[in-house]
XYZ file of C-alpha atoms in Angstrom:
684
model
C 0.000 0.000 0.000
C 1.643 3.264 -1.167
C -0.892 5.717 0.292
C -0.329 9.162 -1.280
C 3.329 8.502 -2.083
C 4.217 10.219 -5.344
C 0.891 12.028 -5.734
C 1.236 15.373 -7.558
C -1.203 18.161 -6.611
C -1.676 21.569 -8.178
C 0.176 24.106 -6.048
C -2.319 26.455 -4.423
C -3.922 27.634 -1.222
C -6.539 24.870 -1.321
C -3.884 22.212 -0.514
C -2.130 24.237 2.169
C -3.923 22.136 4.837
C -2.283 18.959 3.448
C 1.103 20.669 3.682
C 0.387 21.595 7.322
C -0.640 18.028 8.132
C 2.573 16.742 6.568
C 4.616 19.212 8.614
C 2.861 18.111 11.808
C 3.236 14.412 10.982
C -0.507 13.724 10.920
C -2.048 10.695 9.169
C 1.420 9.331 8.373
C 1.954 11.985 5.691
C 5.418 12.877 7.043
C 6.737 9.527 5.751
C 5.488 10.082 2.193
C 6.864 12.014 -0.764
C 4.206 14.484 -1.915
C 4.583 16.965 -4.780
C 2.755 19.862 -6.379
C 2.951 21.292 -9.879
C 3.896 24.971 -10.050
C 3.438 25.905 -13.660
C 5.755 23.671 -15.650
C 7.861 22.592 -12.682
C 7.191 19.991 -9.982
C 8.295 20.763 -6.432
C 8.167 18.943 -3.097
C 4.958 19.815 -1.255
C 6.755 20.836 1.936
C 8.712 23.426 -0.123
C 5.540 25.048 -1.489
C 5.027 28.695 -0.515
C 1.767 30.461 -1.236
C 1.486 34.157 -0.413
C -1.492 35.214 1.770
C -2.450 31.649 2.620
C -2.332 30.895 6.337
C -4.454 29.675 9.217
C -6.628 32.436 10.663
C -5.698 34.122 13.915
C -8.342 34.666 16.571
C -8.722 36.755 19.719
C -11.568 37.165 22.212
C -12.359 40.006 24.584
C -12.240 37.975 27.814
C -10.886 34.700 29.132
C -13.898 34.441 31.452
C -16.962 36.525 32.259
C -18.520 36.774 35.734
C -22.156 37.906 35.687
C -25.223 37.816 37.903
C -28.259 35.784 36.957
C -30.707 37.845 34.804
C -27.969 40.333 33.802
C -26.947 41.123 30.217
C -23.422 40.776 28.826
C -21.558 41.351 25.552
C -18.382 39.626 24.382
C -16.480 40.096 21.138
C -14.271 38.031 18.870
C -11.875 39.053 16.089
C -10.663 36.712 13.374
C -7.955 37.815 10.984
C -5.951 36.292 8.198
C -5.669 35.799 4.505
C -7.878 34.485 3.011
C -10.340 36.433 5.188
C -11.906 33.930 7.603
C -15.545 33.348 8.422
C -16.077 34.053 12.136
C -18.972 32.977 14.342
C -19.955 32.038 17.902
C -21.261 28.544 18.678
C -24.266 28.950 20.955
C -26.156 25.691 20.510
C -27.430 24.608 23.908
C -27.169 28.103 25.369
C -30.282 28.837 27.454
C -29.921 32.625 27.486
C -31.382 34.767 24.707
C -28.573 35.945 22.430
C -27.893 38.034 19.333
C -24.918 38.261 16.952
C -23.576 41.423 15.306
C -20.947 40.921 12.607
C -18.612 43.474 11.016
C -15.937 43.029 8.346
C -12.961 45.343 8.261
C -11.217 44.850 4.945
C -8.864 43.544 3.956
C -8.294 40.944 6.657
C -10.315 41.376 9.900
C -13.712 39.850 10.651
C -15.248 40.868 13.998
C -18.382 39.541 15.692
C -20.096 40.511 18.950
C -22.275 38.183 21.024
C -24.816 39.760 23.390
C -26.585 37.675 26.046
C -29.872 38.834 27.580
C -31.476 37.778 30.880
C -28.647 35.303 31.520
C -29.803 31.967 32.941
C -28.209 30.043 35.816
C -28.345 27.002 33.528
C -25.555 28.628 31.491
C -23.113 28.649 34.419
C -19.740 27.181 33.301
C -20.825 27.341 29.643
C -17.965 27.705 27.173
C -18.715 30.473 24.658
C -16.588 29.395 21.705
C -15.664 31.561 18.741
C -14.482 29.935 15.508
C -12.500 31.456 12.670
C -12.254 29.348 9.508
C -10.877 29.749 6.009
C -9.774 27.344 3.286
C -6.527 26.612 5.143
C -8.159 25.523 8.375
C -9.882 26.505 11.577
C -8.873 28.061 14.887
C -10.985 28.707 17.957
C -10.941 30.463 21.299
C -13.341 30.223 24.239
C -14.709 32.370 27.055
C -16.044 30.700 30.198
C -19.352 32.100 31.378
C -19.668 32.128 35.187
C -23.181 32.915 36.402
C -23.727 33.777 40.065
C -27.067 32.947 41.700
C -28.407 32.337 45.227
C -28.608 28.783 46.578
C -31.658 26.559 46.291
C -32.244 23.220 48.053
C -33.454 20.850 45.349
C -33.805 17.762 47.511
C -33.858 16.885 51.200
C -34.848 13.256 51.779
C -36.013 11.409 54.863
C -33.351 9.284 56.599
C -32.382 6.144 54.697
C -30.623 3.274 56.427
C -27.468 2.100 54.672
C -24.254 1.128 56.457
C -24.669 4.424 58.259
C -27.989 6.264 58.193
C -28.158 9.055 55.616
C -30.267 12.177 55.069
C -29.543 12.764 51.381
C -29.570 16.287 49.938
C -28.955 18.189 46.705
C -28.169 21.916 46.765
C -27.439 24.221 43.861
C -25.789 27.630 43.949
C -22.823 29.672 42.721
C -20.530 30.651 44.359
C -20.504 27.354 46.230
C -22.928 27.628 49.137
C -21.881 27.088 52.735
C -23.969 24.422 54.466
C -25.048 24.281 58.113
C -27.311 21.781 59.889
C -29.607 22.503 62.837
C -31.333 20.163 65.294
C -33.792 21.534 67.842
C -32.768 25.068 66.770
C -29.114 24.413 67.628
C -26.341 24.082 65.055
C -25.007 20.546 64.808
C -21.321 20.258 65.667
C -20.044 17.507 63.441
C -18.003 14.597 64.762
C -17.403 10.901 64.097
C -21.034 10.080 64.886
C -22.760 12.738 62.790
C -21.047 14.333 59.822
C -21.627 15.719 56.314
C -20.251 13.903 53.267
C -20.665 15.625 49.910
C -19.351 16.209 46.389
C -19.360 19.540 44.505
C -19.848 19.314 40.735
C -20.073 22.566 38.758
C -22.775 24.319 40.807
C -24.345 21.249 42.456
C -23.678 19.994 45.988
C -24.791 16.401 46.524
C -24.279 14.358 49.635
C -25.528 13.045 52.962
C -25.797 14.016 56.583
C -24.674 10.649 57.966
C -25.408 9.199 61.399
C -23.488 6.348 62.997
C -25.837 4.110 65.007
C -28.586 6.690 65.688
C -31.245 5.941 68.335
C -34.638 7.345 69.345
C -32.774 10.183 71.032
C -31.871 11.472 67.535
C -35.507 11.616 66.362
C -36.655 15.119 65.447
C -36.570 17.893 62.845
C -33.336 18.502 60.928
C -32.919 21.810 59.109
C -30.423 22.362 56.291
C -29.259 25.934 55.692
C -27.435 26.834 52.462
C -26.001 30.321 51.973
C -23.692 32.385 49.799
C -23.319 36.158 49.503
C -26.451 36.310 47.338
C -28.859 34.704 49.772
C -29.785 32.039 52.307
C -32.322 29.214 52.057
C -33.472 26.571 54.560
C -35.438 23.347 54.407
C -36.512 20.948 57.162
C -37.103 17.194 57.233
C -38.261 15.000 60.096
C -35.800 12.268 61.000
C -37.241 9.138 62.593
C -34.559 6.591 63.484
C -35.904 4.276 66.230
C -39.069 3.918 68.261
C -38.749 5.174 71.850
C -38.804 2.284 74.360
C -42.127 1.809 76.156
C -42.153 3.223 79.667
C -42.696 0.647 82.448
C -46.026 1.053 84.254
C -45.387 1.060 88.060
C -47.452 -1.487 89.982
C -49.176 -0.343 93.196
C -48.947 -3.048 95.906
C -52.310 -4.004 97.409
C -52.942 -4.721 101.053
C -53.256 -8.443 100.356
C -49.802 -8.560 98.789
C -47.971 -6.952 101.675
C -48.084 -10.053 103.748
C -46.441 -12.325 101.127
C -42.798 -11.218 100.633
C -41.581 -14.770 100.172
C -43.986 -15.387 97.271
C -42.886 -12.136 95.546
C -39.234 -13.107 95.918
C -39.925 -16.541 94.481
C -41.779 -15.029 91.480
C -38.941 -12.639 90.734
C -36.437 -15.503 90.897
C -38.487 -17.532 88.408
C -38.698 -14.558 85.989
C -34.964 -13.871 86.199
C -34.179 -17.537 85.645
C -36.394 -17.765 82.559
C -34.890 -14.589 81.120
C -31.381 -15.927 81.674
C -32.263 -19.235 80.005
C -33.719 -17.387 76.989
C -30.553 -15.291 76.640
C -28.332 -18.392 76.756
C -30.527 -20.122 74.156
C -30.397 -17.116 71.804
C -26.617 -16.898 72.218
C -26.187 -20.588 71.317
C -28.414 -20.166 68.248
C -26.435 -17.096 67.160
C -23.115 -18.985 67.449
C -24.494 -21.956 65.485
C -25.862 -19.725 62.720
C -22.558 -17.905 62.378
C -20.612 -21.169 62.372
C -22.762 -23.194 59.989
C -24.767 -20.497 58.213
C -24.247 -19.393 54.623
C -20.679 -18.452 53.790
C -19.344 -17.343 50.429
C -16.154 -18.543 48.813
C -14.272 -15.517 50.109
C -15.767 -15.581 53.626
C -18.307 -12.816 53.052
C -21.533 -13.414 55.005
C -24.855 -11.663 55.354
C -26.906 -9.568 53.008
C -24.720 -6.443 53.054
C -20.907 -6.266 52.855
C -19.284 -2.877 53.288
C -15.962 -2.726 51.493
C -13.047 -1.123 53.288
C -10.636 1.081 51.433
C -7.743 -1.367 51.763
C -7.605 -4.647 49.868
C -5.950 -6.615 52.663
C -7.333 -4.653 55.579
C -7.079 -6.450 58.906
C -10.496 -5.101 59.888
C -13.340 -7.567 59.266
C -16.172 -6.809 56.866
C -19.260 -5.464 58.606
C -22.658 -6.902 57.715
C -26.030 -5.303 58.219
C -29.543 -6.506 57.456
C -31.478 -3.757 59.222
C -33.602 -6.391 61.000
C -35.526 -7.215 57.815
C -36.279 -10.904 57.183
C -37.574 -11.768 53.711
C -37.312 -14.809 51.421
C -34.362 -13.034 49.813
C -32.452 -12.561 53.066
C -33.202 -16.082 54.281
C -32.027 -17.702 51.048
C -28.327 -18.204 50.344
C -28.555 -15.474 47.749
C -26.581 -12.400 46.718
C -24.541 -10.122 48.874
C -24.806 -6.383 48.406
C -21.741 -4.181 48.221
C -21.864 -0.577 49.343
C -20.020 1.697 46.906
C -19.514 5.023 48.592
C -23.061 6.076 49.392
C -24.857 3.619 47.093
C -25.547 -0.067 47.640
C -25.121 -2.412 44.665
C -26.459 -5.969 44.936
C -23.664 -8.364 43.923
C -23.369 -12.126 43.668
C -20.353 -14.414 43.799
C -19.192 -16.205 40.656
C -22.197 -18.253 39.445
C -19.811 -20.834 37.962
C -18.985 -21.874 41.526
C -22.108 -21.042 43.540
C -25.785 -21.845 43.224
C -27.968 -18.793 43.389
C -31.591 -17.924 42.815
C -34.524 -16.483 44.652
C -38.237 -16.805 44.642
C -38.793 -13.163 45.551
C -41.493 -11.352 43.633
C -39.086 -8.564 42.638
C -35.529 -9.915 42.635
C -32.673 -7.437 42.584
C -30.223 -7.231 39.690
C -27.338 -9.560 40.567
C -24.051 -7.847 39.761
C -21.150 -10.281 40.115
C -18.364 -9.211 42.482
C -14.743 -9.908 41.445
C -11.875 -9.601 43.920
C -9.209 -6.997 43.168
C -6.462 -9.511 43.924
C -7.789 -11.665 41.046
C -7.207 -8.870 38.480
C -3.700 -8.320 37.036
C -3.409 -5.337 34.661
C -1.310 -5.949 31.522
C -1.453 -2.774 29.421
C -3.639 0.211 28.647
C -6.073 -0.148 25.744
C -7.501 3.359 25.726
C -9.213 6.063 27.711
C -12.823 7.189 27.627
C -15.414 9.297 29.400
C -15.580 6.959 32.408
C -11.855 6.328 32.722
C -9.059 4.166 31.366
C -9.546 0.711 29.833
C -6.890 -1.965 30.367
C -6.115 -5.428 29.101
C -5.894 -7.639 32.172
C -5.646 -11.218 33.372
C -8.445 -12.351 35.660
C -8.267 -15.396 37.925
C -11.155 -17.505 39.290
C -13.514 -16.264 36.581
C -14.073 -19.590 34.828
C -14.235 -23.124 36.264
C -12.357 -24.442 33.201
C -9.530 -21.869 33.099
C -7.140 -20.783 35.814
C -6.989 -17.313 34.258
C -8.326 -15.533 31.208
C -7.781 -12.266 29.369
C -10.360 -9.569 30.070
C -10.851 -5.869 29.409
C -11.342 -3.753 32.533
C -12.822 -0.269 32.623
C -11.869 1.946 35.553
C -13.873 4.816 37.058
C -11.551 7.825 37.098
C -13.843 10.281 38.926
C -15.339 8.683 42.068
C -17.857 11.456 42.829
C -21.427 10.639 43.783
C -22.853 11.225 40.305
C -20.197 9.049 38.645
C -20.769 6.250 41.168
C -24.493 6.326 40.420
C -23.741 6.079 36.680
C -21.355 3.209 37.452
C -24.091 1.395 39.370
C -26.715 1.932 36.668
C -24.389 0.709 33.907
C -23.369 -2.371 35.920
C -26.984 -3.327 36.579
C -27.902 -2.721 32.934
C -25.011 -4.750 31.527
C -25.717 -7.634 33.907
C -29.185 -7.976 32.386
C -27.870 -8.142 28.792
C -26.801 -11.707 27.955
C -26.463 -12.659 24.271
C -23.940 -14.201 21.878
C -23.586 -10.881 20.048
C -23.481 -8.552 23.061
C -20.079 -8.100 24.715
C -20.093 -10.188 27.885
C -19.998 -8.316 31.175
C -18.371 -10.352 33.955
C -18.913 -8.059 36.933
C -17.478 -5.308 39.111
C -14.585 -4.882 41.510
C -15.390 -2.442 44.295
C -12.955 -3.323 47.093
C -11.007 -0.070 46.976
C -10.471 2.594 44.294
C -10.700 2.859 41.396
C -13.994 1.058 40.854
C -13.680 -1.447 37.999
C -15.961 -3.120 35.449
C -14.756 -6.377 33.872
C -15.674 -7.342 30.284
C -14.661 -10.070 27.900
C -11.649 -9.173 25.767
C -12.203 -8.973 22.006
C -8.843 -9.533 20.351
C -9.249 -7.398 17.221
C -10.663 -4.264 18.817
C -13.457 -2.081 17.517
C -15.133 -2.838 14.198
C -14.443 0.569 12.655
C -10.690 0.197 13.064
C -10.952 -3.400 11.834
C -12.816 -2.333 8.671
C -10.233 0.352 7.889
C -7.371 -2.076 8.442
C -8.948 -4.498 5.952
C -9.921 -1.956 3.316
C -8.250 -0.454 0.247
C -6.968 2.587 2.199
C -5.435 0.649 5.091
C -1.995 2.327 4.864
C -3.038 5.969 5.160
C -5.938 5.350 7.537
C -3.837 3.645 10.219
C -1.270 6.413 10.682
C 0.944 5.058 7.960
C 1.535 1.777 9.785
C 0.337 -1.261 7.800
C -1.510 -3.902 9.834
C -0.950 -7.553 9.113
C -3.943 -8.866 7.223
C -4.853 -11.377 4.574
C -6.411 -8.821 2.249
C -9.586 -6.832 1.951
C -12.901 -7.958 3.352
C -15.147 -9.540 0.770
C -18.919 -9.525 0.366
C -19.334 -12.723 2.372
C -17.438 -11.346 5.379
C -19.360 -8.058 5.234
C -22.709 -9.857 5.255
C -21.514 -12.069 8.103
C -20.586 -8.980 10.154
C -23.900 -7.250 9.430
C -25.957 -10.341 10.309
C -24.287 -10.651 13.706
C -24.939 -6.999 14.572
C -28.572 -7.397 13.490
C -28.856 -10.440 15.780
C -27.554 -8.403 18.699
C -29.988 -5.589 17.887
C -32.869 -8.064 17.668
C -32.023 -9.183 21.196
C -31.806 -5.589 22.461
C -35.224 -4.903 20.973
C -36.670 -7.970 22.698
C -35.416 -6.503 25.992
C -37.068 -3.144 25.184
C -33.601 -1.603 25.166
C -32.782 1.412 22.970
C -29.026 1.748 22.356
C -28.984 5.355 20.972
C -25.363 5.073 19.766
C -25.163 2.126 17.385
C -22.131 2.465 15.106
C -19.173 0.343 14.037
C -16.988 2.121 16.602
C -19.216 0.595 19.302
C -18.934 -2.971 18.010
C -15.983 -5.258 18.792
C -14.332 -8.024 16.783
C -12.999 -11.291 18.164
C -11.467 -14.445 16.725
C -13.186 -16.074 13.765
C -14.792 -12.773 12.693
C -17.051 -12.859 15.748
C -18.718 -9.450 16.143
C -20.509 -8.152 19.237
C -22.225 -4.921 20.201
C -20.468 -3.244 23.096
C -19.159 0.091 24.294
C -16.419 0.671 26.886
C -17.031 4.422 26.776
C -13.774 4.927 24.833
C -15.359 5.774 21.492
C -16.435 9.277 22.522
C -12.784 10.217 22.983
C -11.140 8.159 20.245
C -13.797 9.032 17.652
C -14.568 12.571 18.831
C -15.155 13.677 15.235
C -18.193 11.382 15.086
C -19.979 13.355 17.797
C -21.678 16.727 17.916
C -21.254 18.259 21.347
C -21.585 21.580 23.107
C -18.587 23.407 24.458
C -15.622 23.661 22.103
C -14.413 22.833 18.628
C -12.086 20.086 17.544
C -10.598 18.975 14.249
C -9.954 15.415 13.245
C -7.592 13.363 11.154
C -8.545 11.709 7.864
C -11.348 9.838 9.641
C -13.642 8.802 6.910
C -11.703 9.201 3.917
C -11.271 11.268 0.836
C -12.074 14.842 1.856
C -10.761 17.147 -0.844
C -10.292 20.147 1.435
C -9.943 20.881 5.129
C -13.146 19.865 6.901
C -14.263 20.601 10.444
C -15.310 17.146 11.558
C -16.406 17.758 15.121
C -18.028 20.725 16.736
C -19.108 21.113 20.305
C -22.090 23.315 20.975
C -23.006 23.466 24.691
C -23.895 21.212 27.642
C -22.511 17.729 28.189
C -24.375 15.498 25.732
C -22.335 14.169 22.811
C -24.657 13.446 19.904
C -23.698 11.030 17.078
C -25.734 13.057 14.584
C -24.333 11.247 11.507
C -26.050 8.082 12.763
C -29.266 9.749 13.988
C -32.678 9.973 12.269
C -34.524 13.286 11.874
C -36.799 12.793 14.912
C -33.780 12.195 17.177
C -31.936 15.266 15.899
C -34.927 17.612 16.043
C -36.919 16.298 19.004
C -34.465 14.022 20.890
C -36.830 11.082 20.357
C -35.097 7.697 20.535
C -36.744 4.338 19.925
C -36.172 0.898 18.434
C -36.947 2.532 15.083
C -34.201 5.140 15.586
C -31.781 2.257 16.255
C -32.910 0.732 12.929
C -31.936 3.997 11.193
C -28.507 3.741 12.843
C -28.187 0.142 11.635
C -28.655 1.372 8.065
C -25.691 3.690 8.639
C -23.710 0.754 10.081
C -24.350 -1.144 6.828
C -23.039 1.876 4.925
C -19.928 1.925 7.139
C -19.312 -1.783 6.539
C -19.541 -1.454 2.757
C -17.248 1.611 2.712
C -14.610 -0.068 4.919
C -15.301 2.230 7.858
C -15.593 5.661 6.273
C -17.283 8.365 8.287
C -20.856 8.985 7.089
C -21.157 12.331 5.289
C -17.356 12.685 5.612
C -17.355 15.521 3.095
C -19.721 17.664 5.203
C -19.480 19.577 8.458
C -21.847 18.794 11.316
C -24.266 21.644 10.625
C -24.465 20.587 6.976
C -25.120 16.988 8.054
C -28.012 18.118 10.249
C -29.450 20.078 7.329
C -29.130 17.113 4.942
C -30.754 14.593 7.292
C -33.632 16.854 8.329
C -34.314 17.732 4.673
C -34.582 14.072 3.675
C -31.266 13.423 1.934
C -29.676 9.987 2.411
C -26.199 8.538 1.944
C -25.239 7.395 -1.545
C -24.884 3.718 -2.390
C -21.287 2.553 -1.709
C -19.378 1.485 -4.785
C -19.112 -2.216 -3.833
C -22.547 -2.483 -2.188
C -25.075 -4.870 -3.833
C -28.428 -3.316 -4.718
C -30.201 -5.698 -2.318
C -28.143 -4.405 0.613
C -28.666 -0.760 -0.382
C -32.412 -1.443 -0.504
C -32.139 -2.501 3.159
C -30.322 0.765 3.925
C -33.086 2.771 2.245
C -35.671 0.788 4.215
C -33.866 1.788 7.415
C -33.818 5.457 6.373
C -37.540 6.029 5.874
C -38.409 9.426 7.334
C -41.428 8.135 9.272
C -40.273 5.732 12.029
C -43.236 3.368 11.602
C -42.385 2.928 7.901
C -38.855 1.647 8.561
C -37.948 -2.002 8.220
C -38.259 -4.258 11.242
C -34.917 -5.463 12.626
C -36.244 -9.032 12.705
C -36.946 -8.906 8.964
C -33.568 -7.274 8.309
C -31.772 -10.051 10.200
C -33.627 -12.738 8.231
C -32.788 -11.156 4.859
C -29.115 -10.666 5.729
C -28.873 -14.210 7.070
C -30.364 -15.588 3.839
C -27.994 -13.496 1.713
C -25.065 -14.711 3.812
C -26.054 -18.357 3.321
C -26.101 -17.787 -0.432
C -22.583 -16.310 -0.186
C -20.322 -18.653 1.859
C -18.215 -16.911 4.500
C -14.460 -17.424 4.446
C -13.089 -16.658 7.903
C -9.381 -16.760 7.037
C -9.405 -12.965 6.934
C -8.064 -13.125 10.513
C -5.359 -15.622 9.803
């Protein structure tokens, strides 16, 4: 594969971006000999000089702006250069009303003002990003918007019994509010027995007022006060921890009783003796239960195990059942592991232990894996959650002493991230299918928290398609991957059928994926393909997502762009939207359904038959949105059979109810695959 070696361009400003990429060593171009024709002569591309042809320069009026809620503010941006750049502010996702005023000062300055009216607290920490772009490329600069507003208490819950008892709260305010607690009109002085635990994220304070072993003495009203220099707010909740013990009713001796002291003494002796016997009996039963009761492989007993911060801590695990006896707690069922301030039900390795309950509403059983059984080998990537590693895991299979796995770590252990971790673990545990990446369980004894998945040897499908396509050399940073040639029709159909099978299963579970794409599928031995996402794709394939906040450029992801193209723009908030895979109703109304996943599957087919090109690679994100909402669809790939393109068109019907059913799609692809035998030697 020669890539662009020896290619001769016409010297001019429109190929200046290729020259810059070669100078920066991007896409492997620094290893290739590129030329351009200047009149009758041919010169090396890196020697080309074009007058008045450079990246635009950009400057903004502030690095950050501090405003009060409901105020107005104006910021400005200047873009200069030759050719004269287009300059604009990205304000998608901005809640405040805004206007733009643009002025051009010839020959080479383009200025634009952005005015915000009645600024909303929801725009606190928003990045106002200005972009300057010409034919050579794009530059950007951002201003952080800091919006001050008085505190508000969004949530104050009644006490909830966990390991410790917790009054959970959520407070919002900027600057960060100061919190104080009051009990019986007196401020609570915090100590080891009553204390506040909380996390601050942007302008949210989330946490708990925790109590260690509270009693009826602690019953009463608890008032939370939140204040900053803009105001103070309070909210009260009643905390009920234990019932007060019944008072003993004094007995008045009658005249007949006064003459029988010996009988009274005898009665008291009998009562004391019976009470002592009952205590001894209960103690014996307790010892027997602890000695012969249910015990897990690793010595963890009881319905709740609270993990200490140290892996080999000498302190024993503490177990709590809050005095509740149900069929679940009586059965030798799952333990529950407390992660920070959230309890996750977990179960020991089902390969070794019988489990099962007859409860009407069984909890999701998330398998618990010991940290000492996980040996990290090397880093595979990094995503929104944290880093992903290749690892060896012991005691995971009854037939293997150890096996390779992929582990995803949680890099930010705040309360919100832990809740997301819990939700994802419970969700993945419920998804069991041959074409869904297998989730083995979690490791929560210490930080960081870890999820354990099966390891798919050949990585994500998008990279695999590019490595086995006609442009493999240039699309893998100039480094050829060992392969046995390009994928053929039979292999492509085999890949598509497996993804359709996984989608059919997801649909049967009433699960909407929302981000189906080849980057979120993984490839194993024997061309085995599974749907799965370690959260890495949003970082590795940032150009595939439309997000609010900043701008980013990409490499040659997707193929044959003839000029510099802005492949990823960020436009406010925190949601990253894969708009190139989304149907009109998802883009315009944020409506996601099984039918929107079918639309995405049509785009996956297009990716497969273009060897992993980016959909609409020749267009910027705003142009893609315009095309999709106006009813345009992707062209038929050059090597795609008409029957497969008909499936794509059936997936891309504008009305969701008119799209093909994934069950029918899977049947058609399976039949086409049977008519075209699959040769699996593509993997060696």
